[in-house]
CSV table of C-alpha atoms in Angstrom, one decimal:
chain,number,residue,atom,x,y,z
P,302,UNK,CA,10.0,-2.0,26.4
P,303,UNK,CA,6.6,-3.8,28.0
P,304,UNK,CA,6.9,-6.3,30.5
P,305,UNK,CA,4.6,-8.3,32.4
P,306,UNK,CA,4.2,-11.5,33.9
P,307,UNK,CA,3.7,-14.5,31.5
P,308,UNK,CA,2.1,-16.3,34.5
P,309,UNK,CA,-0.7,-14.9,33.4
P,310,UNK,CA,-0.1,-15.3,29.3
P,311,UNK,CA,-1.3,-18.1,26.6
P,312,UNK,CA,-4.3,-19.6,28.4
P,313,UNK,CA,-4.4,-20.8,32.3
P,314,UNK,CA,-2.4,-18.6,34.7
P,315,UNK,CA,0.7,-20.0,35.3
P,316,UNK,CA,-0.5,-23.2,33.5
P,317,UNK,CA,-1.8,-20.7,31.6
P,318,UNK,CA,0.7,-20.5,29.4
P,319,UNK,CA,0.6,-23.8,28.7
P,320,UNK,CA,-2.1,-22.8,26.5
P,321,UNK,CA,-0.2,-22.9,24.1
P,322,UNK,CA,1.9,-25.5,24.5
P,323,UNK,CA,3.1,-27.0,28.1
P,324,UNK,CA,3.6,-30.4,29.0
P,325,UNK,CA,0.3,-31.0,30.4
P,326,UNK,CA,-0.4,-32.1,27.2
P,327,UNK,CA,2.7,-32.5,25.6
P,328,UNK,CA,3.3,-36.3,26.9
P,329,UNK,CA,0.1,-37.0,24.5
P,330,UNK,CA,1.7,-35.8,21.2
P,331,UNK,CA,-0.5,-35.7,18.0
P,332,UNK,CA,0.1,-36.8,14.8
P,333,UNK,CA,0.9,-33.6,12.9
P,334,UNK,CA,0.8,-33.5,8.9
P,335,UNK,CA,2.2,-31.1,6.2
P,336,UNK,CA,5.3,-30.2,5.5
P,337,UNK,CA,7.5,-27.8,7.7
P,338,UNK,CA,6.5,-24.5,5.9
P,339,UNK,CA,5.5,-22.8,2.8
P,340,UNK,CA,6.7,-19.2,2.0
P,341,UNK,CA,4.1,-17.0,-0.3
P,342,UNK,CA,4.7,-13.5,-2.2
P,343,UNK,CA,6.3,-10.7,-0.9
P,344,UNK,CA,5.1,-7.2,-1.2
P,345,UNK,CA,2.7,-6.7,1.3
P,346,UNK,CA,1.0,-3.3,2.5
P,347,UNK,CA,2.9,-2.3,5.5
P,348,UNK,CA,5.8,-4.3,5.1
P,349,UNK,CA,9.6,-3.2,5.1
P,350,UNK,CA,10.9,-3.0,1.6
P,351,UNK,CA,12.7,-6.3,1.1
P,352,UNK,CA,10.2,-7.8,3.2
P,353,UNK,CA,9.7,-11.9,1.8
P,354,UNK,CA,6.9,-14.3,2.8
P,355,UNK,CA,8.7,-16.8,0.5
P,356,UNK,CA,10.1,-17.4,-3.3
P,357,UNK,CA,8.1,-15.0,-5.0
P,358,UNK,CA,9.3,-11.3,-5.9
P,359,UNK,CA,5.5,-9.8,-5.4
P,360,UNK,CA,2.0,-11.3,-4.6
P,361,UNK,CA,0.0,-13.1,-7.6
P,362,UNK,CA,-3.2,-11.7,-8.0
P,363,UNK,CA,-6.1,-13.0,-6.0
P,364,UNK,CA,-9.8,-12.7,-5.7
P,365,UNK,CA,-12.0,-9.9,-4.5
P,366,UNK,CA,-13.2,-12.7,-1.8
P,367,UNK,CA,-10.2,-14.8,1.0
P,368,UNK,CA,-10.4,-18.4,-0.6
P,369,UNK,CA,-12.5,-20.6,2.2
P,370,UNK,CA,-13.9,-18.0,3.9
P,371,UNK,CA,-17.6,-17.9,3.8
P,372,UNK,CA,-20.4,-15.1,4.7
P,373,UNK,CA,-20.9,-15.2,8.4
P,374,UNK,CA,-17.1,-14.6,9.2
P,375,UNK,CA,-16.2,-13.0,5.9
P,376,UNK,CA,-18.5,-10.0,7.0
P,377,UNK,CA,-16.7,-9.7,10.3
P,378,UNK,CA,-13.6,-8.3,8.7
P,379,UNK,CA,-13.3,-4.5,9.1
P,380,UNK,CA,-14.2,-2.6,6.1
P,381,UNK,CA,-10.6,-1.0,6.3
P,382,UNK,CA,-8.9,-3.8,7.3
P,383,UNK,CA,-6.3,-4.5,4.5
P,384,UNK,CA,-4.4,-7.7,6.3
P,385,UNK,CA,-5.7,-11.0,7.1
P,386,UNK,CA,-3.9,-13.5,8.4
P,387,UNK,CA,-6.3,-16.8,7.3
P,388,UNK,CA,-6.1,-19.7,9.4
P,389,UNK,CA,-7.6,-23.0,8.2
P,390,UNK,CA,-7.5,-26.1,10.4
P,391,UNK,CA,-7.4,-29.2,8.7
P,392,UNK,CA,-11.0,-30.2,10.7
P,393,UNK,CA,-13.1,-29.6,13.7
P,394,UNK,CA,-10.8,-32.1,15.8
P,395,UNK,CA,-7.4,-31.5,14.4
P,396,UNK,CA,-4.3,-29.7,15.9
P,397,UNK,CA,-3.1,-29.1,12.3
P,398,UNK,CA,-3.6,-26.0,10.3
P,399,UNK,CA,-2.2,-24.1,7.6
P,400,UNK,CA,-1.2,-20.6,7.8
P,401,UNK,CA,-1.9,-17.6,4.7
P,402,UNK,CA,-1.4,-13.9,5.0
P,403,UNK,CA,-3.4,-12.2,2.6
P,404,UNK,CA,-2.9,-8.5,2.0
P,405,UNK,CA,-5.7,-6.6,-0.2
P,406,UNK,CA,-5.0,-4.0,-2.7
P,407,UNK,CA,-7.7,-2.2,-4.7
P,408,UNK,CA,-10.8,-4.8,-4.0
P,409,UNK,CA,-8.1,-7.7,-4.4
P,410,UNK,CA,-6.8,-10.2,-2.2
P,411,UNK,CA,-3.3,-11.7,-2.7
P,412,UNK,CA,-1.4,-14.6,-0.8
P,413,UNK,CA,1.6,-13.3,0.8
P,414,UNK,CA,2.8,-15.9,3.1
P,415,UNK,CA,1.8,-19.7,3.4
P,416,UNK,CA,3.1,-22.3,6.4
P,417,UNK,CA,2.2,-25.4,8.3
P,418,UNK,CA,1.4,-24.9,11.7
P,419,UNK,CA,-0.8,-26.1,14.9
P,420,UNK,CA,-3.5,-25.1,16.5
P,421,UNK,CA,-5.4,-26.4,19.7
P,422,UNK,CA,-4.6,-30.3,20.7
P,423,UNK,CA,-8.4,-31.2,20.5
P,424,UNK,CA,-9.3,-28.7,17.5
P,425,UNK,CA,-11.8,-26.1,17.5
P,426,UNK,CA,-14.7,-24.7,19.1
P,427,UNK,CA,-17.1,-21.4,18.5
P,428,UNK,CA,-17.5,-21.9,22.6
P,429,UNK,CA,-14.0,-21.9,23.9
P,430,UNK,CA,-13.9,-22.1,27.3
P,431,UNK,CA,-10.4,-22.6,29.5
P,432,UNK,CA,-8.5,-25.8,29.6
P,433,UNK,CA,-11.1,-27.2,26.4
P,434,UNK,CA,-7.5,-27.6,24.5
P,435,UNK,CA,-9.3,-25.8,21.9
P,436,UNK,CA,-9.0,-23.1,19.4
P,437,UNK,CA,-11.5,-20.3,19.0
P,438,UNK,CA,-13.3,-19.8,16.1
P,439,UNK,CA,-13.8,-16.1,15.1
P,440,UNK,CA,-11.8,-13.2,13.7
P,441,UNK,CA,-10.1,-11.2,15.6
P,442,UNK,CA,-7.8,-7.9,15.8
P,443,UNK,CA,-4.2,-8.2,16.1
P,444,UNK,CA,-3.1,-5.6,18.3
P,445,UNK,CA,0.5,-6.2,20.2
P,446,UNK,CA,3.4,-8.4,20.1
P,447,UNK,CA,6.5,-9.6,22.1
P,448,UNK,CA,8.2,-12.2,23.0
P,449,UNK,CA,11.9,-13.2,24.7
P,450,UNK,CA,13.7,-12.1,21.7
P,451,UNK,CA,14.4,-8.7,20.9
P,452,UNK,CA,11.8,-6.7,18.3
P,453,UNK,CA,12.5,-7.9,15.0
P,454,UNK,CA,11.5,-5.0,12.9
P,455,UNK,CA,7.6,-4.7,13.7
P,456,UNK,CA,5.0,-2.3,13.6
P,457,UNK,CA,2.9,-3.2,16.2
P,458,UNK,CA,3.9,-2.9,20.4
P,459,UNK,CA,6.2,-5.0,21.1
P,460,UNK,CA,7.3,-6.2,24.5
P,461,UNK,CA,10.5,-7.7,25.1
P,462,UNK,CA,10.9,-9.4,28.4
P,463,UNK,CA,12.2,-12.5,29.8
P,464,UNK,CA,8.8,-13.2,31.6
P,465,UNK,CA,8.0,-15.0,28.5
P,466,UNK,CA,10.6,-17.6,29.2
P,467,UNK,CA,8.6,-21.0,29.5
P,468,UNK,CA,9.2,-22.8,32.6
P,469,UNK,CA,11.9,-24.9,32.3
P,470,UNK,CA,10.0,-27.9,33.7
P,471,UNK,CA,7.9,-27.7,30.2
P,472,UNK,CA,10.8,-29.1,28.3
P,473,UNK,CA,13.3,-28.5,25.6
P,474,UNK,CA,10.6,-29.1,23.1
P,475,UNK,CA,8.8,-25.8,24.4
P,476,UNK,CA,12.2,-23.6,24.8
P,477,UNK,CA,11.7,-21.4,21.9
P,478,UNK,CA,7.7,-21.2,22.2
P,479,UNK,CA,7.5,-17.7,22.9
P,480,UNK,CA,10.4,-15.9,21.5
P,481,UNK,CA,8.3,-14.1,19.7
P,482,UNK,CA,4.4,-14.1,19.8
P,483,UNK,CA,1.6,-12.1,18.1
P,484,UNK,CA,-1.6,-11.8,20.9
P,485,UNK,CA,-4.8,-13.0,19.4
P,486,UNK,CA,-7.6,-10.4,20.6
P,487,UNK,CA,-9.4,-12.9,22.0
P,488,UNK,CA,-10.8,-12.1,25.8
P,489,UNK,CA,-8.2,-9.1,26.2
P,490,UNK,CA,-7.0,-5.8,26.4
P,491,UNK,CA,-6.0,-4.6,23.0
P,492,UNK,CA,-2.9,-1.9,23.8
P,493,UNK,CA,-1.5,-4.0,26.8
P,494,UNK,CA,1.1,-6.5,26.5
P,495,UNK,CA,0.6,-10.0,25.2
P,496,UNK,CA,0.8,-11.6,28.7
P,497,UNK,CA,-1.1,-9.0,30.4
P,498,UNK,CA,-3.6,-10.9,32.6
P,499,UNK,CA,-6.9,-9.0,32.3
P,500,UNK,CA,-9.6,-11.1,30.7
P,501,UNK,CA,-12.9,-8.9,30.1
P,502,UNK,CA,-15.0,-11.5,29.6
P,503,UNK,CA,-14.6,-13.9,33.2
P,504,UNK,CA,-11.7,-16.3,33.7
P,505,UNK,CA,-13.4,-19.4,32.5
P,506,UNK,CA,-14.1,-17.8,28.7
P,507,UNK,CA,-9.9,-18.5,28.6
P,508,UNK,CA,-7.7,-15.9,27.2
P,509,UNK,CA,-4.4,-15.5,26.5
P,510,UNK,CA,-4.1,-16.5,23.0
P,511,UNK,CA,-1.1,-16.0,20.6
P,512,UNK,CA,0.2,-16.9,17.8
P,513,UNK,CA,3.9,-18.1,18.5
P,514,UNK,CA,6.0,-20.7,17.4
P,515,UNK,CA,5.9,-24.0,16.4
P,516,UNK,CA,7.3,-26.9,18.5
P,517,UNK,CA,5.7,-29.9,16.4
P,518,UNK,CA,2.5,-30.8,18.4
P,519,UNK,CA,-0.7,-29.0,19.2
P,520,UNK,CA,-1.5,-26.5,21.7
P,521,UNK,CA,-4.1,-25.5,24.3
P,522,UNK,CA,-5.8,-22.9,22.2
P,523,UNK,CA,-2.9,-20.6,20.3
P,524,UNK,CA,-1.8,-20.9,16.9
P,525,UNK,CA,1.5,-22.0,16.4
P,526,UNK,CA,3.6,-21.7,13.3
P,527,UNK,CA,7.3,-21.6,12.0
P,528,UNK,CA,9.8,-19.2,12.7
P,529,UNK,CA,10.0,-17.6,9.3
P,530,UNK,CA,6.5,-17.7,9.2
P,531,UNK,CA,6.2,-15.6,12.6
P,532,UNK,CA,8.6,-13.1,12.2
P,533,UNK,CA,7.5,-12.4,8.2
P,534,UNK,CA,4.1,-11.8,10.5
P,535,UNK,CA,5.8,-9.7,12.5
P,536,UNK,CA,7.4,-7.7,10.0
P,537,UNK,CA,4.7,-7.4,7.7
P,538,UNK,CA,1.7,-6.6,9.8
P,539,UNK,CA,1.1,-3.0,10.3
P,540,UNK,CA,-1.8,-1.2,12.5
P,541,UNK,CA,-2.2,1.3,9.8
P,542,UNK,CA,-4.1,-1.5,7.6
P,543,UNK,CA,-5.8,-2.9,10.6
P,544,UNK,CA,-4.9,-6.6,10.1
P,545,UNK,CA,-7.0,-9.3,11.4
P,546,UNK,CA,-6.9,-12.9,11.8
P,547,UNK,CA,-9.7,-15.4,10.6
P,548,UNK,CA,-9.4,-19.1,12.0
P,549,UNK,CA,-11.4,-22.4,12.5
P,550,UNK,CA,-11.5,-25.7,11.0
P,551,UNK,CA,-12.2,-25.5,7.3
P,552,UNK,CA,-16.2,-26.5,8.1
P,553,UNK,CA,-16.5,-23.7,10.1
P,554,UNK,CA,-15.0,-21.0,7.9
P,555,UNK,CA,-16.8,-21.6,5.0
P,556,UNK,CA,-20.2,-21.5,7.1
């Protein structure tokens, strides 16, 4: 088990975690569309056998290219990287966003998970800068995981701790936020914790991003999506195929 202090996690310091959620936003709620979620295929690279991302039995086959992902992020991705989790936000100011896991086999991309989810409050940015209630736009490595809950049956590090427990002050609403929560290597440490505080690139760049999951509304900066959505992440995504994830408004990722 890794602990550390969740003062430090999801965005501001002890606010900080109200990056991805907290009430300093929260009395402002957002419209949010879509239904709750939508499972994909199944078989994924790296995934327990028995694994499911929704109805199907196994993925449908896909194209050599991720659907709305256009040249300047598309050639981000790590040549070996065999697991993309896609997120597209509805629009540059939207909270909304859906939610695909694409695992690649041969020079083929399949769907193997689909949900309805949240992103930052005020949308997204390729500038994020702390408190801008913004998501970042980018790909990025996922690395570690934990959460309040115990491990569900991941591959990557995962720290179990109650330090992740919102503060109660945030609201029933944001009880369940971080029971379990995927780090987005975004201004961190990949290897640490989730909530470990160090942010390489200066405070003000924020930090502390995760995906976790949904309570309904927006966030500061994470990405938020349903429980089955979240742990089918969890137990799917494996370091061995050095999974990433992609996300901005639609606009942006097809730049």
């Amino acid at each position: 088990m890794r602990s550390g202090s969740v003062a430090a996690a999801c965005g501001v310091l002890l606010v900080s975690l109200a990056a991805c959620g907290g009430p300093k936003g929260d009395g402002q709620r957002l419209e949010h569309g879509g239904p709750g979620s939508r499972g994909g295929s199944a078989s994924v690279p790296g995934a327990e056998p028995g694994s499911r991302g929704g109805s199907a039995s196994a993925p449908a086959a896909g194209p050599t290219r991720i659907p709305g992902i256009g040249d300047w992020l598309y050639g981000q991705i790590p040549t070996d990287s065999r697991q993309v989790v896609a997120v597209y936000g509805d629009g540059e100011d939207s909270p909304n966003s859906t939610i695909v896991l694409y695992a690649k086999y041969g020079s083929v991309w399949s769907e193997a998970g689909r949900w309805r989810g949240h992103n930052g409050r005020k949308g997204w940015t390729t500038d994020h800068h702390e408190d801008d209630m913004r998501s970042p736009v980018g790909v990025f490595t996922l690395s570690d995981a934990g959460g309040v809950l115990a491990d569900p049956g991941t591959r990557l590090p995962y720290s179990q701790s109650e330090a992740y427990e919102v503060p109660r002050s945030w609201g029933e609403a944001h009880r369940r936020d971080f029971y379990y929560v995927i780090a987005v290597d975004y201004n961190r440490v990949p290897g640490t914790p989730p909530n470990d505080p160090t942010r390489p690139e200066g405070q003000t760049k924020g930090g502390g991003i995760w995906m976790h999951l949904d309570h309904g509304d927006g966030t500061l900066a994470c990405v938020s999506l349903p429980e089955e959505g979240i742990t089918h992440l969890l137990r799917t995504l494996d370091p061995a195929q050095d999974p990433v994830v992609v996300m901005g408004d639609r606009e942006a990722l097809m730049s």
